[in-house]
Coordinates of C-alpha atoms in Angstrom, one line a residue:
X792 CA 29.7 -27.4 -26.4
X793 CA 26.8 -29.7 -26.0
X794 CA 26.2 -28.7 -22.1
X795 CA 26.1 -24.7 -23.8
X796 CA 23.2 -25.8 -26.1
X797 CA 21.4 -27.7 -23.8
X798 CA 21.6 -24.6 -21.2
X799 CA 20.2 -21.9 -24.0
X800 CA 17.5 -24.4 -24.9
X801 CA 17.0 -25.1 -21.2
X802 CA 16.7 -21.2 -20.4
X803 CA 14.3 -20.2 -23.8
X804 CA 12.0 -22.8 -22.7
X805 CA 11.9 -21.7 -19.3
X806 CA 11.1 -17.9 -20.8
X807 CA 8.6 -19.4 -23.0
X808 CA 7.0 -20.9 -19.7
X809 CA 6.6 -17.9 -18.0
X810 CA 5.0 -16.1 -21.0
X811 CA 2.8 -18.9 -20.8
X812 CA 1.7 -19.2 -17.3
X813 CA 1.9 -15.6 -17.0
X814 CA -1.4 -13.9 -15.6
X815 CA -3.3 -12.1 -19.0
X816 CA -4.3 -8.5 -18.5
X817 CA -6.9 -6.6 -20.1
X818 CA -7.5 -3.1 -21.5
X819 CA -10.1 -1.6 -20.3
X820 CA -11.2 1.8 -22.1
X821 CA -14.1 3.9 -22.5
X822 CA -15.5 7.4 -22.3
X823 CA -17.3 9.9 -19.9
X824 CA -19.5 12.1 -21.6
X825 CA -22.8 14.3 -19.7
X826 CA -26.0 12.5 -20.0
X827 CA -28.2 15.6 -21.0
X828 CA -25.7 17.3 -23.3
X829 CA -23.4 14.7 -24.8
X830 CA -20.3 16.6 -24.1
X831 CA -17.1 15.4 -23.5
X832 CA -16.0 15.6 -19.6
X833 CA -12.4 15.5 -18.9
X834 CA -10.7 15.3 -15.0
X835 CA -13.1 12.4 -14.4
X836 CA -11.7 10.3 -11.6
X837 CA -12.1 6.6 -12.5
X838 CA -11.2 4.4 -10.2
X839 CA -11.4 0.3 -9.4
X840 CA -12.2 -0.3 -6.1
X841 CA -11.2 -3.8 -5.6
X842 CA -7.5 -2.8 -7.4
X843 CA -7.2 0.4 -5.3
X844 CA -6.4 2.0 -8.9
X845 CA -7.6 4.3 -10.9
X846 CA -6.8 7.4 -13.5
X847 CA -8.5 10.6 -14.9
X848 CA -10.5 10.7 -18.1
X849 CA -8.2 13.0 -20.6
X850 CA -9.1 16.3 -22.7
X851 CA -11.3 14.1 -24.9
X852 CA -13.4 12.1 -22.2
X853 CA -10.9 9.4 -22.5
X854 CA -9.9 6.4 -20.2
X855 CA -7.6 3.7 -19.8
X856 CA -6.6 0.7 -17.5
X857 CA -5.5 -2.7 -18.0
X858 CA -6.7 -5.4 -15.5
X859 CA -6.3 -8.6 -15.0
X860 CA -9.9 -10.8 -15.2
X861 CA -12.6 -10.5 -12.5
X862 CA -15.2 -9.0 -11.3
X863 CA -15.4 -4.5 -10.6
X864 CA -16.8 -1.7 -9.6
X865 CA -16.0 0.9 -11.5
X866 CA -16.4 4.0 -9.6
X867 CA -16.9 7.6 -11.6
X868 CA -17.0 10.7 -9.5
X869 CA -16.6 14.4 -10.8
X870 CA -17.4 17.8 -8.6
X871 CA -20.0 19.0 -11.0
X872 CA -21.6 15.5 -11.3
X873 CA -23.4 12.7 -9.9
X874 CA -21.5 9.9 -8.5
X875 CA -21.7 6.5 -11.1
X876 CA -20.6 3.0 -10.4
X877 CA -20.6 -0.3 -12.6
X878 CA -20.5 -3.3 -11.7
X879 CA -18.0 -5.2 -14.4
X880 CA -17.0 -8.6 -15.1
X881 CA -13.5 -8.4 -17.4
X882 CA -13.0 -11.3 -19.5
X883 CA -11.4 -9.7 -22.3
X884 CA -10.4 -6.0 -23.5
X885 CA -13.8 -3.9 -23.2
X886 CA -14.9 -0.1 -23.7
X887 CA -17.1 1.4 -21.2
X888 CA -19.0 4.5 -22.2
X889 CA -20.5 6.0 -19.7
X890 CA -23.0 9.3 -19.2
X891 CA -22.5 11.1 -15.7
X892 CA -25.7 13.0 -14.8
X893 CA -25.6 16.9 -13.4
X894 CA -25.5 17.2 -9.5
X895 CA -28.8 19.0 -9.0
X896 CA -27.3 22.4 -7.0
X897 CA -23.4 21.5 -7.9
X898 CA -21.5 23.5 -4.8
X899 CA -18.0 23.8 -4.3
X900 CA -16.6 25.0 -1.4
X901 CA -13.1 26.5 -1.0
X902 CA -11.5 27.2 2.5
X903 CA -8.6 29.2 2.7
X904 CA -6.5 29.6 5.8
X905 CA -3.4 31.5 6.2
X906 CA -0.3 30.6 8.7
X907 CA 3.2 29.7 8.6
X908 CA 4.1 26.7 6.8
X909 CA 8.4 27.4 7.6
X910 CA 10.3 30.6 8.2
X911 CA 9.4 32.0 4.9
X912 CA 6.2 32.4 5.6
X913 CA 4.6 30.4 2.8
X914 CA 1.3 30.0 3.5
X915 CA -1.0 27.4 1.9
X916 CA -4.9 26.4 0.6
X917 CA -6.3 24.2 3.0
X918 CA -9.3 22.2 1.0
X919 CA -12.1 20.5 3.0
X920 CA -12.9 16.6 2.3
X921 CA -15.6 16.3 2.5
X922 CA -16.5 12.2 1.8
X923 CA -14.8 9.3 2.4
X924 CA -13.9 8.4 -1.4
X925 CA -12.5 11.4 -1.7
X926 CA -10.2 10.4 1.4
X927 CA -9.4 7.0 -0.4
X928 CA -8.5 8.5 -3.6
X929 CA -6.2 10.8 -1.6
X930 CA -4.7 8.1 0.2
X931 CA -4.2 5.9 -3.3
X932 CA -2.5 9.2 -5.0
X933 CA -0.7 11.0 -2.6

């Protein structure tokens, strides 16, 4: 009986360690709004370069990534925009509000082809990227 106490107290202090010495993480929030207008801007991609992680602003302008401490860059990037990056140093949980600026002439560009994807005949958008964030993101995501 004594060995089965002195193996529960054994394993709930080893827990406890490991709580302990356990890396902390950080929240990191904020919001993404257009410099000149104020509004809101959802589909923002936010991503931290050094992590290789990221996320999308929500319907409200919304963000939100836990961390663990060190120093960022916090990239911002939207079609219609102006790319943004912060350099930040996390120490605790922090909200970043941030303003994107208006590209000057904001031009999207769409290619379509058509061909056989299988039998069927499916056929599919092809879209052009066109920088090489864009090709990191896409790598990160997909």
């Amino acid at each position: 009986m004594e060995t089965y106490r002195r193996y529960i107290v054994f394993l709930l202090w080893l827990i406890c360690s490991f709580s302990v010495f356990s890396q902390a993480t950080f929240s990191i929030s904020g919001s993404v709004n257009d410099a000149n207008s104020q509004e809101i801007l959802s589909k923002v991609r936010v991503t931290i370069w050094e992590l290789q992680v990221g996320t999308y602003t929500d319907a409200r302008g919304n963000f939100s990534l836990d961390v663990p401490p060190g120093d960022y860059t916090f990239g911002f990037t939207h079609t219609s925009y102006q790319k943004h990056f912060l350099k930040v140093s996390i120490a605790e949980d922090s909200y970043l509000p941030v303003n994107l600026l208006p590209k000057e002439s904001a031009r999207t560009f769409s290619i379509f082809g058509s061909g056989s994807a299988n039998q069927s005949g499916v056929s599919a958008p092809v879209r052009l990227i066109n920088d090489l964030e864009e090709i990191f993101f896409h790598k990160i995501w997909n």
